[in-house]
PDB file of C-alpha atoms in Angstrom:
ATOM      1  CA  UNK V 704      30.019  -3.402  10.031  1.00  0.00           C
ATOM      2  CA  UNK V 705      26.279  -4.208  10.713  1.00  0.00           C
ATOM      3  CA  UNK V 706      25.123  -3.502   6.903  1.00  0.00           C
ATOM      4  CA  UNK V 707      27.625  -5.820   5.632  1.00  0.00           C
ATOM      5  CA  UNK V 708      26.352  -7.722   2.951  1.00  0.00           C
ATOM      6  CA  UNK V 709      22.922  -5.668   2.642  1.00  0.00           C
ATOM      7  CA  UNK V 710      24.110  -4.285  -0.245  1.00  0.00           C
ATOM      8  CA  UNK V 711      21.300  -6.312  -2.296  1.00  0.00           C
ATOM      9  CA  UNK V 712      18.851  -5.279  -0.027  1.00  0.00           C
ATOM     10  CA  UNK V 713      19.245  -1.811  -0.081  1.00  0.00           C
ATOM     11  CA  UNK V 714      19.537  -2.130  -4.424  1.00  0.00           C
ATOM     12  CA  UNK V 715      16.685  -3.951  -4.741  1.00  0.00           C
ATOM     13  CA  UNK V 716      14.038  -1.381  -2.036  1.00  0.00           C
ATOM     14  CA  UNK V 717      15.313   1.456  -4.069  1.00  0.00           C
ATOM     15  CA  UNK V 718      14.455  -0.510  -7.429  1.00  0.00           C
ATOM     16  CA  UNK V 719      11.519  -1.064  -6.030  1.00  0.00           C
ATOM     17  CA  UNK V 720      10.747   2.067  -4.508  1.00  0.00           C
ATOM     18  CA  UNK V 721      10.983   3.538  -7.972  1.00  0.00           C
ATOM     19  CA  UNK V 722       8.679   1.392  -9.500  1.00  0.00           C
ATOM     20  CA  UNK V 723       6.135   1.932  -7.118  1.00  0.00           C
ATOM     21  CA  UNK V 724       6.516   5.369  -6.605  1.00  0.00           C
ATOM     22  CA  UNK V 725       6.512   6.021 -10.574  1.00  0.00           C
ATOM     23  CA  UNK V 726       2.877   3.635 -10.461  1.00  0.00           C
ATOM     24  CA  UNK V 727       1.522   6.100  -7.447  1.00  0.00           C
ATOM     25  CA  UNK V 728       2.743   9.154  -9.689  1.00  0.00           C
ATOM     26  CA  UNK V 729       0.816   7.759 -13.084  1.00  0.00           C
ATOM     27  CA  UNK V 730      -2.131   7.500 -10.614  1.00  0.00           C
ATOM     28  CA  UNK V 731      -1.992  11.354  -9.741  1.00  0.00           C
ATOM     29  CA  UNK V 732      -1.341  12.381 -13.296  1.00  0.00           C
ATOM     30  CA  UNK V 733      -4.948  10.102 -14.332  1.00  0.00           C
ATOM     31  CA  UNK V 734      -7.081  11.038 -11.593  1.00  0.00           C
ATOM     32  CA  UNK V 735      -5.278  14.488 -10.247  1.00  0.00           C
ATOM     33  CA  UNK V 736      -6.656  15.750  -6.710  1.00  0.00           C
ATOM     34  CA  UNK V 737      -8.386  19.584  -7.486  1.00  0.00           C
ATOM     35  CA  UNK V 738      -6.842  22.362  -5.102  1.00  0.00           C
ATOM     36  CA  UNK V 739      -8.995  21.794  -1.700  1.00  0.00           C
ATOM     37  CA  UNK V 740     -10.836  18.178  -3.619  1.00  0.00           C
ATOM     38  CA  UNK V 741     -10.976  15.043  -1.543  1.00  0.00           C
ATOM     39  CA  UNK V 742      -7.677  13.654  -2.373  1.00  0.00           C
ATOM     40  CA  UNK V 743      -9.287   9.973  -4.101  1.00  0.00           C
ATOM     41  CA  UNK V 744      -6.499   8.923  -5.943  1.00  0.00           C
ATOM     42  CA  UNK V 745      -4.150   8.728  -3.013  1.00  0.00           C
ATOM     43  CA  UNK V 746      -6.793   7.059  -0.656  1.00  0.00           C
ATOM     44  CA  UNK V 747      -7.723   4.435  -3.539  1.00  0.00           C
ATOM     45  CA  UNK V 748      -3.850   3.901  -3.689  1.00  0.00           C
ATOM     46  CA  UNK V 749      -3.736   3.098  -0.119  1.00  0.00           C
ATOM     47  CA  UNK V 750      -6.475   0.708  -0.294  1.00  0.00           C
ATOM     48  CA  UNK V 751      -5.247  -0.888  -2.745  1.00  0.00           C
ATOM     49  CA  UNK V 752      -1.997  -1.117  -2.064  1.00  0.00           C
ATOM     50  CA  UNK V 753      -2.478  -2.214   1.540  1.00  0.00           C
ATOM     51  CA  UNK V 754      -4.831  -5.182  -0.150  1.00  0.00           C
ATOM     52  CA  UNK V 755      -1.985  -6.282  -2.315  1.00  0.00           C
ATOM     53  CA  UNK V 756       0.314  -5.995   1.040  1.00  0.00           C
ATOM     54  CA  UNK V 757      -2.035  -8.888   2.477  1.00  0.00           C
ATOM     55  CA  UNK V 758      -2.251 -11.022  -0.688  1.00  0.00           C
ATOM     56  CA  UNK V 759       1.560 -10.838  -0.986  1.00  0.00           C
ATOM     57  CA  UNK V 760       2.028 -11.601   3.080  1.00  0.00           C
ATOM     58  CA  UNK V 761      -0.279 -14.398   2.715  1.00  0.00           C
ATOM     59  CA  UNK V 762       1.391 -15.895  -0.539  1.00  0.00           C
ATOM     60  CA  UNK V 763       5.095 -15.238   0.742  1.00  0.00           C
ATOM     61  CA  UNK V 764       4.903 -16.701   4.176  1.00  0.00           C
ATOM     62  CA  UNK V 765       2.057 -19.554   3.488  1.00  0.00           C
ATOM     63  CA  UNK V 766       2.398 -20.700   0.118  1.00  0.00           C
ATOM     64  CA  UNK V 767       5.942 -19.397  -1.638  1.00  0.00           C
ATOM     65  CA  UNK V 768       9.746 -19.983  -0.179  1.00  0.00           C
ATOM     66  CA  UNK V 769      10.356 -17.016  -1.812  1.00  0.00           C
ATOM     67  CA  UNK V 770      13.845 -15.992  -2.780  1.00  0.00           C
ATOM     68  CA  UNK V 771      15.255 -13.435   0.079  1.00  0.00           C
ATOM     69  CA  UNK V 772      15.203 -10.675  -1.817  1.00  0.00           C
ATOM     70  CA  UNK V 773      11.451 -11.133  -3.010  1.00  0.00           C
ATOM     71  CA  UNK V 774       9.970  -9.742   0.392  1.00  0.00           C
ATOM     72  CA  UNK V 775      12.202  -6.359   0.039  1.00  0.00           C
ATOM     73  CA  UNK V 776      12.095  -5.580  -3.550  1.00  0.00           C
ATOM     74  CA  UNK V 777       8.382  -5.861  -3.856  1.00  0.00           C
ATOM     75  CA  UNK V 778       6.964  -5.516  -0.250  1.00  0.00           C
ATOM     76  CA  UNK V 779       9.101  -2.698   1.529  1.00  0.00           C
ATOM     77  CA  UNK V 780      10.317  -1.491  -2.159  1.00  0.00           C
ATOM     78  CA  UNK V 781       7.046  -1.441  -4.928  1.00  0.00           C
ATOM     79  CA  UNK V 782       4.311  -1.234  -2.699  1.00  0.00           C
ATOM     80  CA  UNK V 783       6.055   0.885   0.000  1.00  0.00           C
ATOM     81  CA  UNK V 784       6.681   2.882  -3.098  1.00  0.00           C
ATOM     82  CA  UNK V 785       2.819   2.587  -3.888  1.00  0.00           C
ATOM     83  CA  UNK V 786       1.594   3.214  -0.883  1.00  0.00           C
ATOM     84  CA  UNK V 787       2.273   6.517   1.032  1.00  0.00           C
ATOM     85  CA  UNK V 788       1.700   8.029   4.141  1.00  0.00           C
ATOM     86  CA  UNK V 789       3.995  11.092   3.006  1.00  0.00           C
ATOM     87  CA  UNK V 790       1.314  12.307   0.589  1.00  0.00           C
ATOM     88  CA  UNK V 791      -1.545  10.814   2.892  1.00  0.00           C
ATOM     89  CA  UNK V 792      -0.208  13.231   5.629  1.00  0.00           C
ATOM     90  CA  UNK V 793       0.619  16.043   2.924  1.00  0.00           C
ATOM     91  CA  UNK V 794      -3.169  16.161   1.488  1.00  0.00           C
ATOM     92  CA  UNK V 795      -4.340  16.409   4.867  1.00  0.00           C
ATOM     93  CA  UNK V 796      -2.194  19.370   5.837  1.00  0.00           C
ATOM     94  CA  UNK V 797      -3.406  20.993   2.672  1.00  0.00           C
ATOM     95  CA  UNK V 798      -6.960  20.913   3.199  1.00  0.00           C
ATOM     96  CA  UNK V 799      -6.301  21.863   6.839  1.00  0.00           C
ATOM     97  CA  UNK V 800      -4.287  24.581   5.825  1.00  0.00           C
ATOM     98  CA  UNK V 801      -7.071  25.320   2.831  1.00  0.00           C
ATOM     99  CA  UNK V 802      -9.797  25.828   5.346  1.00  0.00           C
ATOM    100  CA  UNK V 803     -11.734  22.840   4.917  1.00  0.00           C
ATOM    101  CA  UNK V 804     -10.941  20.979   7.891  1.00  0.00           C
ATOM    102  CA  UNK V 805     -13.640  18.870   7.750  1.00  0.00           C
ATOM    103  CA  UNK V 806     -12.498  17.383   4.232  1.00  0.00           C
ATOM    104  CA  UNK V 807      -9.413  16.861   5.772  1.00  0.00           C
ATOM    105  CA  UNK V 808     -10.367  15.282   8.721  1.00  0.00           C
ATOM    106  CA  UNK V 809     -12.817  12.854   6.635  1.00  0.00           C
ATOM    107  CA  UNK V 810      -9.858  11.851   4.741  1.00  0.00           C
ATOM    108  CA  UNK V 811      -7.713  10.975   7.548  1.00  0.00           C
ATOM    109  CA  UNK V 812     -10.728   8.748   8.843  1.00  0.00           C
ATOM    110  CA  UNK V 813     -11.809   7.260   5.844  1.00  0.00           C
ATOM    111  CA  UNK V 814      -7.900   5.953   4.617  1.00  0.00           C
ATOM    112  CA  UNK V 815      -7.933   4.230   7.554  1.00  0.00           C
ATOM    113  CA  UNK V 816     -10.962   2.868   8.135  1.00  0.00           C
ATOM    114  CA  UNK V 817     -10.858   1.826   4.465  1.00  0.00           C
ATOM    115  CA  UNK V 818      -6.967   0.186   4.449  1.00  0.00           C
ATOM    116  CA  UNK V 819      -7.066  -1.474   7.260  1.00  0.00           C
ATOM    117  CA  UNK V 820      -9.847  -3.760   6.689  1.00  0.00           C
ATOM    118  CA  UNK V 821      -8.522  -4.005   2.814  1.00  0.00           C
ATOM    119  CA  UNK V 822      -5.658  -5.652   4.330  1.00  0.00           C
ATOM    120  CA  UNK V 823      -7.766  -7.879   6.743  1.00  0.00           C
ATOM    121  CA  UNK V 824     -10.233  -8.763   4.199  1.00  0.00           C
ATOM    122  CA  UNK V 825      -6.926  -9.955   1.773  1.00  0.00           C
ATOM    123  CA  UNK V 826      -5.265 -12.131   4.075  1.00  0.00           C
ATOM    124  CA  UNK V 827      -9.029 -13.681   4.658  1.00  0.00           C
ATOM    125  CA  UNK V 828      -9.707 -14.289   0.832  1.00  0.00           C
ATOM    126  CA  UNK V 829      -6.303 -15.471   0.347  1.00  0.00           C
ATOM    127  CA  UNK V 830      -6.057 -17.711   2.933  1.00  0.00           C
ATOM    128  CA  UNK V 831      -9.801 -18.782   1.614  1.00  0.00           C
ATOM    129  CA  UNK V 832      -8.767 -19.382  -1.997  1.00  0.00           C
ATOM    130  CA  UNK V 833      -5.433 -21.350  -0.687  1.00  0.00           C
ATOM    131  CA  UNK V 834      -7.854 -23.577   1.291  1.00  0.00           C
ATOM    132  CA  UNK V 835     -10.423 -24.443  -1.374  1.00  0.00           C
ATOM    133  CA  UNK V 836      -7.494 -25.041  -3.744  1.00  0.00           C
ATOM    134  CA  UNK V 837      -6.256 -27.635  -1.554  1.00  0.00           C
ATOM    135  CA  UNK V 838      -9.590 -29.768  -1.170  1.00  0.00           C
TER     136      UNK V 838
END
């Protein structure tokens, strides 16, 4: 049985992926997307989310021996929650489909050229801030 003993592992993603899915939704409900608007509050989720993804890398595998179940409960679980490429892909196929293309396109760009260098730039600073902590 190859998911013997993943049990905890599979508890502890879907804890997670509740609480960061629930954190994504209170986003949308404070800063809701108008029908055929730039969708903000997802891509600032993103961002965001894929900075914390490169703090928490940094801190787990440089710094931390963190418990096993650390990585999947708050990595793959709460910010996989947080983060989304299902609504990222959604909004786009909205405005597409709304006849503003452009927008849509935009969006698709600007996620990405936005989250990846959020997580880039957090591994950087972290890795910074570990290193002038050590001096």
């Amino acid at each position: 049985m190859p998911l013997r003993g993943q049990a905890s592992v599979v508890a502890v993603v879907a804890v997670g992926g509740a609480v960061g899915a629930s954190a994504r939704y209170g986003v949308s409900l404070i800063w809701p997307t108008v029908v055929g608007g730039f969708p903000w509050a997802t891509m600032w989720t993103n961002v965001v989310g894929c900075a914390v993804i490169g703090v928490f890398m940094v801190v787990i595998t440089d710094v931390w021996a963190a418990h096993r179940l650390v990585r999947p409960l708050f990595g793959t679980g709460v910010l996989g929650g947080f983060t989304t490429f299902s609504t990222y892909a959604v909004d786009i196929q909205r405005l597409v489909d709304g006849r503003e293309a452009a927008k849509g396109l935009a969006y698709l760009a600007v996620t990405l050229l936005a989250a990846l260098p959020a997580v880039w730039l957090a591994v950087w600073a972290t890795r910074r801030v570990l290193e002038w902590r050590t001096r």
